CSV table of N, CA and C in Angstrom, one decimal:
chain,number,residue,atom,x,y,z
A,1,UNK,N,0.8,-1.2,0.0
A,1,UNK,CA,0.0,0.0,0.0
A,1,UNK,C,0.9,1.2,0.0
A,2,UNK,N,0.6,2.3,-0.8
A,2,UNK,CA,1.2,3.6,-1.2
A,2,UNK,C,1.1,4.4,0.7
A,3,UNK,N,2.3,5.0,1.0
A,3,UNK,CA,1.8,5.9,2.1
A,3,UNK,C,1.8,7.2,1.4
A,4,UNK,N,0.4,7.6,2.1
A,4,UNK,CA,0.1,9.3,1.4
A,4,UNK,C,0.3,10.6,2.4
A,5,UNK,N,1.0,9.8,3.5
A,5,UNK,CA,0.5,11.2,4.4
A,5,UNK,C,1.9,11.9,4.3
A,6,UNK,N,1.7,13.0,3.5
A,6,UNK,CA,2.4,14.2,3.7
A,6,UNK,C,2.9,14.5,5.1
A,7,UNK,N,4.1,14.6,5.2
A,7,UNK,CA,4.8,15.5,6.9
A,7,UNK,C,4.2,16.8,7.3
A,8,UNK,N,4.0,17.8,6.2
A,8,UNK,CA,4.0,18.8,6.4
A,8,UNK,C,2.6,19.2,5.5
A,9,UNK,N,2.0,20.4,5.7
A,9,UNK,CA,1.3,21.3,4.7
A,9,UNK,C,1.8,21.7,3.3
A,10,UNK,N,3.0,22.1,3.5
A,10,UNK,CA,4.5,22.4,2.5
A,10,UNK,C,4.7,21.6,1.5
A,11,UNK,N,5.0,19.9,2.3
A,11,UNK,CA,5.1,19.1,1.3
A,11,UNK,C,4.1,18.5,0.4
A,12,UNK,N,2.8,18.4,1.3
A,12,UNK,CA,1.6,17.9,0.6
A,12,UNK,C,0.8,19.3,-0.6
A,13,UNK,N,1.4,20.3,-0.6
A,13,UNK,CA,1.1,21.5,-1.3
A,13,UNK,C,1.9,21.6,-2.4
A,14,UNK,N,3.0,21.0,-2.1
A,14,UNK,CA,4.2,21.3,-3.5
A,14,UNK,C,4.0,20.8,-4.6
A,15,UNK,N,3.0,19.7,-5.0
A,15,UNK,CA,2.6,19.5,-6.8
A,15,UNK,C,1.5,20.5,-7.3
A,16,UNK,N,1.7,21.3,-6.0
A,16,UNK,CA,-0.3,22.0,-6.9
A,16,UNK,C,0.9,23.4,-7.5
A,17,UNK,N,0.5,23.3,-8.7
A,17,UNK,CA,0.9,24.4,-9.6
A,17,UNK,C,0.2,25.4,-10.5
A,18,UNK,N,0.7,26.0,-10.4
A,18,UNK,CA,-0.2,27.3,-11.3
A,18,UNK,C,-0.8,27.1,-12.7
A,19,UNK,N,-2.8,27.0,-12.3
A,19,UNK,CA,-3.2,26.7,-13.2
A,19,UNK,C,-3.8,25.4,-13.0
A,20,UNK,N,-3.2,24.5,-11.9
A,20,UNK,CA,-4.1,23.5,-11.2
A,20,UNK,C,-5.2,23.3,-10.9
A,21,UNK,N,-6.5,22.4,-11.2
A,21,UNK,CA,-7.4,22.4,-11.1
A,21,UNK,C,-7.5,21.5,-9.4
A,22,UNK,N,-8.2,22.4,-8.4
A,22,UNK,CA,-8.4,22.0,-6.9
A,22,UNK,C,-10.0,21.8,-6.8
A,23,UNK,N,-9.7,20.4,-5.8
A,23,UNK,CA,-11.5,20.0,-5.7
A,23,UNK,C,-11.4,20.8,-4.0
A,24,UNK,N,-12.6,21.5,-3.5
A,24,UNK,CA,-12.1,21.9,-2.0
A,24,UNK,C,-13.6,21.4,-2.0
A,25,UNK,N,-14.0,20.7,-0.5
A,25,UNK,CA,-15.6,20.5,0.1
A,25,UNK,C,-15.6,21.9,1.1
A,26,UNK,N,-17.1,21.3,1.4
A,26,UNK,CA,-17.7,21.9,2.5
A,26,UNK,C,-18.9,22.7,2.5
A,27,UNK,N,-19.4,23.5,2.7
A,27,UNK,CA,-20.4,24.1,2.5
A,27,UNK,C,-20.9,25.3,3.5
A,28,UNK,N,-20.3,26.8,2.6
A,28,UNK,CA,-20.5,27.6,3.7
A,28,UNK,C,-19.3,27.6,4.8
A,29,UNK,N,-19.2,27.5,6.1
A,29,UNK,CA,-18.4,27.7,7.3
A,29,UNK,C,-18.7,25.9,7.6
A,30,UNK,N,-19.4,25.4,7.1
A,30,UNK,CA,-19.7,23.9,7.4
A,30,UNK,C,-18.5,23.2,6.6
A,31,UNK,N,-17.7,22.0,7.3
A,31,UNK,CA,-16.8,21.7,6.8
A,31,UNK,C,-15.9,21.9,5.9
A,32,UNK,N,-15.7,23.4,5.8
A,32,UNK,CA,-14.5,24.0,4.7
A,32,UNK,C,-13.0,23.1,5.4
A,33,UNK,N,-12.1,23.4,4.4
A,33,UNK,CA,-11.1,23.0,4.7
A,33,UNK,C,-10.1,23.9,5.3
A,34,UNK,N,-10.4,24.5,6.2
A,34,UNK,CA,-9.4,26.0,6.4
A,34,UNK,C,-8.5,26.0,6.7
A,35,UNK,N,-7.7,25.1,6.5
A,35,UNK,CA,-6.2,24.4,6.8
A,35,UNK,C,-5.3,24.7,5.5
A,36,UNK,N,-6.5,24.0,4.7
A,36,UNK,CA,-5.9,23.7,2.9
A,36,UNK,C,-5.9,24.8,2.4
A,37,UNK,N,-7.0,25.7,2.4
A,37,UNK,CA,-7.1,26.6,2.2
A,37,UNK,C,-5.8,28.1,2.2
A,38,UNK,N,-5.9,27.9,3.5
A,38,UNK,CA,-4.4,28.5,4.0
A,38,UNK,C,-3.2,28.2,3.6
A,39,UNK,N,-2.9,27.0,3.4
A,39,UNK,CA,-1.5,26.2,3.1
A,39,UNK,C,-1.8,26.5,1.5
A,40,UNK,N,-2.8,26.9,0.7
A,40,UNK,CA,-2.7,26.9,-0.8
A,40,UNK,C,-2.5,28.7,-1.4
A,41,UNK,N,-3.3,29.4,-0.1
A,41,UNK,CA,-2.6,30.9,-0.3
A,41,UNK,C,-1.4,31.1,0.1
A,42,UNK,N,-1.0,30.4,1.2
A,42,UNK,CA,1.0,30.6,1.4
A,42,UNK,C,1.7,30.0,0.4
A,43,UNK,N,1.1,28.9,-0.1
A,43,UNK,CA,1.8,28.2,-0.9
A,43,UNK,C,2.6,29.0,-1.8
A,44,UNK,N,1.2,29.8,-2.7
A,44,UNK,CA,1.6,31.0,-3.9
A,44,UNK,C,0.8,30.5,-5.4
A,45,UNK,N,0.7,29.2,-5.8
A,45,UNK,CA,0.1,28.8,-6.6
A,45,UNK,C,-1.4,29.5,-7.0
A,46,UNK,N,-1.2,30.1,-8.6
A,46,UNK,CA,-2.0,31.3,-8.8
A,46,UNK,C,-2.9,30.8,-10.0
A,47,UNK,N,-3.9,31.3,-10.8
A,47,UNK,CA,-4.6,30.9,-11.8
A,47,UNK,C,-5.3,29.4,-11.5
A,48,UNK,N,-5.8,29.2,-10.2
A,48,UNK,CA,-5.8,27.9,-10.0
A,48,UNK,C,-7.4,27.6,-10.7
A,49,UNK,N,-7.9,26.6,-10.8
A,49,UNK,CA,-9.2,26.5,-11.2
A,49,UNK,C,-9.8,25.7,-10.0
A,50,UNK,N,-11.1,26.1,-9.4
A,50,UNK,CA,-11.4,25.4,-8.1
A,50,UNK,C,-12.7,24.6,-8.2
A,51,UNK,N,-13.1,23.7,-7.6
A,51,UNK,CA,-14.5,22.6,-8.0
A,51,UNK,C,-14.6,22.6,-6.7
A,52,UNK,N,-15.9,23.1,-6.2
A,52,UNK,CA,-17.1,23.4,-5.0
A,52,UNK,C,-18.1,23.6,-5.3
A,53,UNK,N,-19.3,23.4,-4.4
A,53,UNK,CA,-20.4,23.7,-4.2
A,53,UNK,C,-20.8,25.4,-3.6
A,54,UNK,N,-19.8,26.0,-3.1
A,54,UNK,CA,-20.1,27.3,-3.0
A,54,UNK,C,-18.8,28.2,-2.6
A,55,UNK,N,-18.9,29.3,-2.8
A,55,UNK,CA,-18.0,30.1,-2.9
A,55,UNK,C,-17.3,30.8,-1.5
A,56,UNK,N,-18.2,30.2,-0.7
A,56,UNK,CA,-17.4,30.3,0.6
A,56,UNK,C,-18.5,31.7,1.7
A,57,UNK,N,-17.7,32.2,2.7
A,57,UNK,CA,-18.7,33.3,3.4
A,57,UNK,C,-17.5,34.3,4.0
A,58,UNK,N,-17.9,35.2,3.4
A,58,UNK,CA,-17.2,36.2,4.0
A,58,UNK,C,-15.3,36.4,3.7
A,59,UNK,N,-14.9,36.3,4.7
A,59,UNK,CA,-13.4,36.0,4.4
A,59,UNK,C,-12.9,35.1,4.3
A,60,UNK,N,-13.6,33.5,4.7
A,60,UNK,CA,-13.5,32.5,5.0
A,60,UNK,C,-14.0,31.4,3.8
A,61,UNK,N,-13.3,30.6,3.9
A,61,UNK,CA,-13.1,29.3,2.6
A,61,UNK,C,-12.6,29.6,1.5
A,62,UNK,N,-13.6,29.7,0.5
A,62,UNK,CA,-13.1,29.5,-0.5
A,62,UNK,C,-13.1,31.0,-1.2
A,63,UNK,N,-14.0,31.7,-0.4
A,63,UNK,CA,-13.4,33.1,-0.6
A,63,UNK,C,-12.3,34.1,-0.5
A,64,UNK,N,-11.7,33.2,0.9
A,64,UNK,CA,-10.4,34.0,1.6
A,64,UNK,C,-9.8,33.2,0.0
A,65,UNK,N,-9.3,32.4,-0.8
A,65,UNK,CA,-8.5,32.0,-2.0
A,65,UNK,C,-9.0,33.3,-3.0
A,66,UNK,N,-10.1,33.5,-3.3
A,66,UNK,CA,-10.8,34.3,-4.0
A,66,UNK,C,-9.9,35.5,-3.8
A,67,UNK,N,-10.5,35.8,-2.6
A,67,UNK,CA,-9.7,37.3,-2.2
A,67,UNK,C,-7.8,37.4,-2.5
A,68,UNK,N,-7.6,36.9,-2.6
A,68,UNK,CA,-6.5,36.5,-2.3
A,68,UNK,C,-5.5,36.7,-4.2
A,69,UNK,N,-6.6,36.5,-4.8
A,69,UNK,CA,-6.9,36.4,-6.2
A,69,UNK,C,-5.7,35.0,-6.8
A,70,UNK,N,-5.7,33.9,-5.9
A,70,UNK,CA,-5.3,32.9,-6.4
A,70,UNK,C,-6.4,31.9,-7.7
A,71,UNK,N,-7.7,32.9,-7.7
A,71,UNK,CA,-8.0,31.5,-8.8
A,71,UNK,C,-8.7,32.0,-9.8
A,72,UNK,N,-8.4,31.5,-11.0
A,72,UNK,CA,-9.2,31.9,-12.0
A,72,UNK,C,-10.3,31.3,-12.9
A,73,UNK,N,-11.0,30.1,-11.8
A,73,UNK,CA,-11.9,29.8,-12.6
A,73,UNK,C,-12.7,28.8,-11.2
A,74,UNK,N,-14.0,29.0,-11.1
A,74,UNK,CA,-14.5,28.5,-10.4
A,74,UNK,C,-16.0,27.8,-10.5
A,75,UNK,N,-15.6,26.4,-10.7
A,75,UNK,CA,-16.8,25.6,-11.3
A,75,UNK,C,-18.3,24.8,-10.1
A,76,UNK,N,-18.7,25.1,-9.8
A,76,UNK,CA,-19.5,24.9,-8.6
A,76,UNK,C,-21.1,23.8,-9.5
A,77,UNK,N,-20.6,22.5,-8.3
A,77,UNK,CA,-21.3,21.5,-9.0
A,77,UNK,C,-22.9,22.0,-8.2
């Protein structure tokens, strides 16, 4: 069996490249990922394209990436 667990934020963040298409869950302040989130605006990775159900609330989810202007395309199932 493959081990997947990244050590760090850092390391599990370093294939996502500019222009990368990111699936993020949650819904609202309801199970965002606000970890990933964070670790993908420090990262720096820009033009990303993102797949969610919603755009996030306020400064928070997938807005704080928004704000941030890391993405440029946002497909919401």
């Amino acid at each position: 069996m493959i081990d997947k667990i990244a050590p760090s934020m850092e390391a599990a963040l370093a294939p996502v490249h500019d222009g990368a298409t990111v699936m993020i869950g949650g819904f609202g302040t309801a199970g965002i990922p606000g970890e990933l989130i964070d670790g993908l605006i420090a990262q720096g990775a820009k033009d990303l394209v993102v797949v969610n159900n919603n755009a996030g609330n306020g400064d928070h989810g997938l807005a704080a990436l928004l704000k941030a202007g890391r993405v440029r395309k946002v497909i919401c199932s």
